[in-house]
Short mmCIF file of C-alpha atoms and ligand atoms in Angstrom, two decimals:
data_model
loop_
_atom_site.label_atom_id
_atom_site.label_comp_id
_atom_site.label_asym_id
_atom_site.label_seq_id
_atom_site.Cartn_x
_atom_site.Cartn_y
_atom_site.Cartn_z
CA MET A 1356 -32.81 142.49 147.19
CA ALA A 1357 -31.02 140.49 144.70
CA ALA A 1358 -28.54 142.35 142.52
CA SER A 1359 -29.37 142.81 138.81
CA SER A 1360 -27.56 144.50 136.21
CA ARG A 1361 -30.05 146.71 134.46
CA LEU A 1362 -27.56 149.66 134.44
CA ILE A 1363 -24.56 148.03 132.89
CA SER A 1364 -22.49 150.56 131.10
CA ARG A 1365 -24.79 153.48 132.01
CA LEU A 1366 -22.64 156.59 132.80
CA THR A 1367 -24.38 158.07 135.82
CA LEU A 1368 -23.90 161.55 137.46
CA VAL A 1369 -25.14 161.59 140.75
CA THR A 1370 -24.84 165.23 142.68
CA GLY A 1371 -25.04 165.11 146.42
CA GLY A 1372 -23.53 161.80 146.34
CA GLY A 1373 -21.45 162.46 149.39
CA SER A 1374 -24.21 161.56 151.77
CA GLY A 1375 -27.78 160.40 152.44
CA ILE A 1376 -29.89 159.64 149.40
CA GLY A 1377 -27.32 160.69 146.97
CA ARG A 1378 -24.88 158.15 148.30
CA ALA A 1379 -27.30 155.40 148.39
CA VAL A 1380 -28.21 156.16 144.79
CA CYS A 1381 -24.13 155.72 143.96
CA GLN A 1382 -24.32 152.57 145.73
CA ARG A 1383 -27.40 151.08 144.31
CA PHE A 1384 -26.52 152.18 140.69
CA ALA A 1385 -22.75 150.62 141.09
CA THR A 1386 -24.55 147.52 142.23
CA GLU A 1387 -26.35 147.20 138.97
CA GLY A 1388 -23.35 147.99 136.82
CA ALA A 1389 -23.39 151.65 136.42
CA SER A 1390 -20.15 153.54 136.20
CA VAL A 1391 -20.80 156.28 138.75
CA ILE A 1392 -19.71 160.01 138.76
CA VAL A 1393 -20.09 161.03 142.57
CA ALA A 1394 -20.53 164.93 142.50
CA ASP A 1395 -20.68 167.01 145.56
CA ARG A 1396 -19.85 170.38 147.18
CA ASN A 1397 -17.94 168.75 149.74
CA GLU A 1398 -15.15 166.87 147.91
CA GLU A 1399 -14.04 164.89 150.99
CA SER A 1400 -17.44 163.21 151.46
CA ALA A 1401 -17.70 162.54 147.79
CA ASN A 1402 -14.44 160.71 148.01
CA GLN A 1403 -15.41 158.76 150.90
CA THR A 1404 -18.35 157.43 148.69
CA LEU A 1405 -15.97 156.92 146.18
CA GLU A 1406 -14.03 154.80 148.43
CA LEU A 1407 -17.01 152.69 149.36
CA LEU A 1408 -17.70 152.01 145.36
CA SER A 1409 -13.81 151.28 144.71
CA ARG A 1410 -13.99 148.67 147.70
CA ASP A 1411 -17.39 147.16 147.07
CA HIS A 1412 -17.27 147.26 142.83
CA LYS A 1413 -13.98 146.65 141.80
CA GLY A 1414 -12.94 146.98 138.13
CA GLN A 1415 -15.83 149.56 137.55
CA ASP A 1416 -14.81 153.21 136.40
CA HIS A 1417 -16.08 155.50 139.27
CA MET A 1418 -14.88 158.90 139.96
CA ALA A 1419 -15.56 161.76 142.22
CA LEU A 1420 -15.67 165.45 141.57
CA GLY A 1421 -16.34 168.62 143.57
CA VAL A 1422 -19.28 170.78 142.27
CA ASP A 1423 -21.58 173.74 143.41
CA VAL A 1424 -24.58 172.91 141.77
CA SER A 1425 -25.94 176.78 142.20
CA SER A 1426 -23.24 177.83 140.10
CA LYS A 1427 -23.29 177.77 136.43
CA ASP A 1428 -19.57 177.62 135.93
CA SER A 1429 -19.08 174.81 138.63
CA VAL A 1430 -21.66 172.75 136.82
CA GLU A 1431 -20.43 173.40 133.28
CA LYS A 1432 -16.91 172.51 134.46
CA LEU A 1433 -18.28 169.20 135.95
CA VAL A 1434 -19.95 168.35 132.63
CA THR A 1435 -16.64 169.20 130.72
CA SER A 1436 -14.70 166.92 133.08
CA ILE A 1437 -17.06 163.86 132.56
CA GLN A 1438 -16.67 164.52 128.74
CA CYS A 1439 -12.81 164.47 128.88
CA ARG A 1440 -12.53 161.47 131.20
CA TYR A 1441 -14.95 159.19 129.53
CA PHE A 1442 -15.34 160.71 126.13
CA GLN A 1443 -19.07 160.48 126.59
CA PRO A 1444 -21.56 162.43 128.23
CA ALA A 1445 -23.53 160.96 131.23
CA SER A 1446 -26.45 159.27 130.15
CA VAL A 1447 -28.16 159.24 133.38
CA CYS A 1448 -28.41 162.06 135.82
CA VAL A 1449 -29.60 161.84 139.20
CA ASN A 1450 -30.21 165.50 140.91
CA ALA A 1451 -29.90 164.71 144.58
CA ALA A 1452 -27.89 167.74 146.00
CA GLY A 1453 -30.31 169.50 148.24
CA ILE A 1454 -30.25 171.59 151.40
CA THR A 1455 -32.47 172.89 154.11
CA GLN A 1456 -32.66 176.12 156.08
CA ASP A 1457 -35.62 175.66 158.24
CA GLU A 1458 -37.39 178.33 159.98
CA PHE A 1459 -41.17 179.53 160.24
CA LEU A 1460 -42.41 181.81 157.64
CA LEU A 1461 -42.76 184.64 160.01
CA LYS A 1462 -39.12 184.54 161.07
CA MET A 1463 -37.34 183.42 157.86
CA GLU A 1464 -34.48 185.62 156.36
CA GLU A 1465 -34.47 186.70 152.63
CA GLU A 1466 -31.19 185.23 152.43
CA ASP A 1467 -32.24 181.74 153.66
CA PHE A 1468 -34.88 181.70 151.34
CA ASP A 1469 -32.66 182.33 148.46
CA LYS A 1470 -29.95 180.07 149.57
CA VAL A 1471 -32.56 176.96 149.42
CA ILE A 1472 -33.69 177.98 146.29
CA ASP A 1473 -30.66 178.45 144.68
CA VAL A 1474 -29.17 174.97 145.39
CA ASN A 1475 -32.38 172.96 145.17
CA LEU A 1476 -34.39 174.58 142.45
CA LYS A 1477 -31.73 176.47 140.63
CA GLY A 1478 -29.04 173.77 141.01
CA THR A 1479 -31.64 171.33 139.29
CA PHE A 1480 -32.29 173.45 136.53
CA LEU A 1481 -28.24 174.17 135.77
CA LEU A 1482 -27.60 170.35 135.77
CA THR A 1483 -30.45 169.25 133.92
CA GLN A 1484 -29.71 171.74 131.18
CA ALA A 1485 -25.95 171.30 130.93
CA VAL A 1486 -26.37 167.47 131.07
CA SER A 1487 -29.18 167.41 128.40
CA LYS A 1488 -27.37 169.85 126.23
CA ALA A 1489 -24.29 167.62 126.16
CA LEU A 1490 -26.60 164.68 125.35
CA VAL A 1491 -28.19 166.38 122.58
CA SER A 1492 -24.99 167.50 121.02
CA ALA A 1493 -23.41 163.98 121.27
CA GLY A 1494 -26.40 162.64 119.47
CA SER A 1495 -26.94 160.00 122.24
CA ALA A 1496 -29.79 157.92 121.69
CA LYS A 1497 -31.38 158.05 125.03
CA GLY A 1498 -30.86 159.75 128.52
CA SER A 1499 -32.60 159.41 131.96
CA ILE A 1500 -32.72 162.50 134.13
CA ILE A 1501 -34.09 162.06 137.62
CA THR A 1502 -34.72 164.67 139.97
CA VAL A 1503 -35.29 164.44 143.53
CA GLY A 1504 -38.24 166.36 144.77
CA SER A 1505 -40.16 165.99 148.03
CA ILE A 1506 -43.45 165.05 149.34
CA VAL A 1507 -43.52 168.59 151.11
CA GLY A 1508 -43.31 170.07 147.82
CA LYS A 1509 -46.97 168.86 147.50
CA VAL A 1510 -48.24 169.20 150.65
CA GLY A 1511 -46.24 171.75 152.63
CA ASN A 1512 -44.37 171.44 155.92
CA VAL A 1513 -44.27 173.45 159.22
CA GLY A 1514 -40.99 175.17 158.98
CA GLN A 1515 -40.07 174.70 155.46
CA VAL A 1516 -41.60 177.46 153.33
CA ASN A 1517 -38.20 177.73 151.39
CA TYR A 1518 -37.70 174.17 150.95
CA SER A 1519 -41.48 172.84 150.03
CA ALA A 1520 -41.35 176.00 147.21
CA SER A 1521 -38.32 174.87 145.82
CA LYS A 1522 -39.24 171.05 145.68
CA ALA A 1523 -42.76 172.11 144.02
CA GLY A 1524 -40.44 173.83 141.58
CA VAL A 1525 -38.53 170.80 140.82
CA GLU A 1526 -41.62 168.78 139.82
CA GLY A 1527 -42.87 171.45 137.52
CA LEU A 1528 -39.33 171.70 136.07
CA THR A 1529 -39.14 168.22 135.61
CA ARG A 1530 -42.47 167.92 133.75
CA THR A 1531 -41.64 170.70 131.62
CA ALA A 1532 -38.09 169.28 130.85
CA ALA A 1533 -39.90 165.80 130.32
CA LYS A 1534 -42.16 167.52 127.40
CA GLU A 1535 -39.30 169.44 125.85
CA LEU A 1536 -36.58 166.60 125.80
CA SER A 1537 -38.62 163.57 124.60
CA LYS A 1538 -38.09 164.23 120.96
CA PHE A 1539 -34.14 163.62 121.88
CA GLY A 1540 -34.96 160.27 123.70
CA ILE A 1541 -34.47 162.04 127.08
CA ARG A 1542 -36.77 160.83 129.84
CA CYS A 1543 -37.15 163.03 133.00
CA ASN A 1544 -38.85 161.76 136.00
CA CYS A 1545 -39.16 162.90 139.71
CA VAL A 1546 -38.80 161.01 142.90
CA LEU A 1547 -40.60 162.47 146.18
CA PRO A 1548 -39.08 161.28 149.05
CA GLY A 1549 -40.94 161.60 152.32
CA PHE A 1550 -39.11 161.64 155.66
CA ILE A 1551 -35.92 159.67 155.03
CA THR A 1552 -33.26 158.82 157.72
CA THR A 1553 -30.37 161.31 156.72
CA PRO A 1554 -28.23 163.90 157.84
CA MET A 1555 -30.96 166.27 156.63
CA THR A 1556 -33.35 164.58 159.17
CA ASP A 1557 -30.75 164.42 161.83
CA LYS A 1558 -31.18 168.25 162.09
CA VAL A 1559 -34.99 168.05 162.78
CA PRO A 1560 -35.54 168.16 166.57
CA GLU A 1561 -36.87 164.95 168.06
CA LYS A 1562 -40.29 165.96 168.97
CA VAL A 1563 -41.00 166.97 165.45
CA ILE A 1564 -39.49 163.56 164.37
CA ASP A 1565 -42.02 161.87 166.51
CA LYS A 1566 -44.94 164.05 165.25
CA LEU A 1567 -44.18 163.32 161.70
CA THR A 1568 -43.46 159.62 162.28
CA SER A 1569 -46.94 159.27 163.78
CA MET A 1570 -48.52 160.81 160.48
CA ILE A 1571 -46.79 157.89 158.36
CA PRO A 1572 -49.16 155.07 157.58
CA MET A 1573 -46.35 152.63 157.44
CA GLY A 1574 -45.13 153.90 160.84
CA ARG A 1575 -41.74 154.61 160.25
CA MET A 1576 -39.34 156.65 158.39
CA GLY A 1577 -37.72 155.52 155.04
CA GLU A 1578 -34.27 154.52 154.19
CA PRO A 1579 -32.16 156.37 151.62
CA ALA A 1580 -31.65 152.87 149.86
CA GLU A 1581 -35.53 152.76 149.42
CA VAL A 1582 -35.45 156.17 147.40
CA ALA A 1583 -32.32 154.62 145.51
CA ASP A 1584 -34.36 151.81 144.35
CA ALA A 1585 -37.02 153.99 142.76
CA CYS A 1586 -34.18 155.97 141.15
CA ALA A 1587 -32.73 152.89 139.69
CA PHE A 1588 -36.15 151.94 138.01
CA LEU A 1589 -36.33 155.35 136.48
CA ALA A 1590 -32.87 155.18 134.99
CA SER A 1591 -33.32 151.68 133.72
CA ASP A 1592 -35.15 150.21 130.53
CA ASP A 1593 -37.78 148.82 132.92
CA SER A 1594 -39.10 152.36 132.90
CA ARG A 1595 -38.70 153.12 129.20
CA TYR A 1596 -42.17 154.40 128.55
CA ILE A 1597 -42.16 156.46 131.61
CA THR A 1598 -41.54 160.25 131.64
CA GLY A 1599 -42.60 163.31 133.40
CA VAL A 1600 -43.99 161.50 136.43
CA SER A 1601 -43.40 161.68 140.08
CA ILE A 1602 -42.88 158.67 142.32
CA GLU A 1603 -43.76 159.14 145.84
CA VAL A 1604 -41.50 157.09 148.30
CA ALA A 1605 -43.08 158.28 151.54
CA GLY A 1606 -44.60 155.18 153.20
CA GLY A 1607 -48.20 156.42 152.26
CA LEU A 1608 -47.54 159.93 154.11
CA PHE A 1609 -50.26 162.41 152.96
CA ILE A 1610 -52.47 159.69 151.03
N1 CAA B 1387 -44.48 169.68 161.66
C1 CAA B 1387 -45.19 169.99 162.69
N2 CAA B 1387 -45.08 170.50 163.76
C2 CAA B 1387 -43.66 171.11 163.65
C3 CAA B 1387 -43.05 171.08 162.51
C4 CAA B 1387 -43.27 170.08 161.50
N3 CAA B 1387 -42.44 169.77 160.30
N4 CAA B 1387 -41.81 171.75 162.84
C5 CAA B 1387 -41.86 172.31 164.06
N5 CAA B 1387 -43.36 172.12 164.68
C6 CAA B 1387 -43.74 172.36 165.81
C7 CAA B 1387 -42.93 171.93 167.05
O1 CAA B 1387 -43.43 170.26 167.23
C8 CAA B 1387 -43.37 172.67 168.23
O2 CAA B 1387 -44.58 172.29 168.54
P1 CAA B 1387 -44.94 172.59 170.40
O3 CAA B 1387 -45.01 174.13 170.56
O4 CAA B 1387 -46.19 171.53 170.44
O5 CAA B 1387 -43.90 171.85 170.75
C9 CAA B 1387 -43.58 174.02 167.50
O6 CAA B 1387 -43.74 173.51 166.17
C10 CAA B 1387 -42.52 174.82 167.66
O7 CAA B 1387 -41.31 174.25 167.13
P2 CAA B 1387 -39.79 174.48 167.86
O8 CAA B 1387 -40.07 174.40 169.16
O9 CAA B 1387 -38.92 173.58 167.23
O10 CAA B 1387 -39.53 175.96 167.20
P3 CAA B 1387 -37.89 176.55 167.06
O11 CAA B 1387 -38.22 178.01 166.73
O12 CAA B 1387 -36.95 176.24 167.85
O13 CAA B 1387 -37.62 175.71 165.87
C11 CAA B 1387 -37.95 175.14 163.41
C12 CAA B 1387 -38.25 175.93 164.45
C13 CAA B 1387 -36.59 175.45 162.80
C14 CAA B 1387 -38.96 175.15 162.20
C15 CAA B 1387 -37.79 173.72 163.95
O14 CAA B 1387 -39.07 173.50 164.49
C16 CAA B 1387 -37.65 172.71 162.95
O15 CAA B 1387 -36.49 172.21 162.45
N6 CAA B 1387 -38.51 171.87 162.48
C17 CAA B 1387 -38.56 170.88 161.45
C18 CAA B 1387 -39.01 171.20 160.10
C19 CAA B 1387 -38.87 170.01 159.39
O16 CAA B 1387 -39.69 169.18 159.43
N7 CAA B 1387 -38.01 169.81 158.20
C20 CAA B 1387 -37.81 168.55 157.50
C21 CAA B 1387 -36.43 168.26 157.37
S1 CAA B 1387 -36.32 166.82 156.43
C22 CAA B 1387 -36.62 167.22 154.66
O17 CAA B 1387 -36.68 168.15 154.45
C23 CAA B 1387 -36.53 166.32 153.86
C24 CAA B 1387 -37.97 166.16 152.93
O18 CAA B 1387 -37.68 166.11 151.85
C25 CAA B 1387 -39.03 165.82 153.78
#
């Protein structure tokens, strides 16, 4: 795809930016001219993404920071650090931090249910709240918050009662945030990836991957860059009259 510059001077915060979809979002946004803050629980992998951005997009002001999205304290520190470094809040936020802890419902431990809800759903709430508070108090004219749900939040998936519940919650959260934040010029939209080639799907047994792939009308798993493209559209002015929607990036899975 030809590089465009739809995101020039958009300060963009990407959580989960150290790998998978988050890393692809960082790369795509930098290609389109954004300054990217790569945030990840794993600081080493956030720094690796930063190195890629610094190598490929010299002259742009990117940075990497550690964050635990399930901790209010950590999220608030992240937002404050951005303000201090750039003298403005991030006007685009992509909530790509997410985890799985797969197990059948009958065997799942309470702790593994809580962990996934804490990162995927509460983490999205904490980030969305902190970023929008900063935008509103700065009187910023516009913002775009992008959440990462999942196709399995809509249709469920064997072995993912915790994850699919968290991702269904993310969609509901996004629609409500869109209703509340529109008056401040902040749009909120959700992308719903299907099965994408990432470290997350690397953990899935091969026999299950074969089963899942055979259900995808397009006949293959997706690439992180294909999700990043949808995020770039939602961050850009090309989607300026779009808020509260979910875009499936799933190769036609479950249509
Ligand atoms: N869909 C369909 N069938 C599944 C399945 C799934 N998601 N997960 C497991 N099964 C089936 C297996 O194929 C297997 O079938 P057979 O008995 O016919 O062989 C049966 O369930 C038992 O599975 P295991 O032998 O693997 O059982 P286990 O106890 O060793 O492991 C499990 C259970 C941890 C749930 C493991 O099967 C697993 O990891 N499943 C994958 C779950 C999954 O799909 N995760 C998606 C990760 S990607 C992601 O989350 C991103 C996103 O947004 C979609």
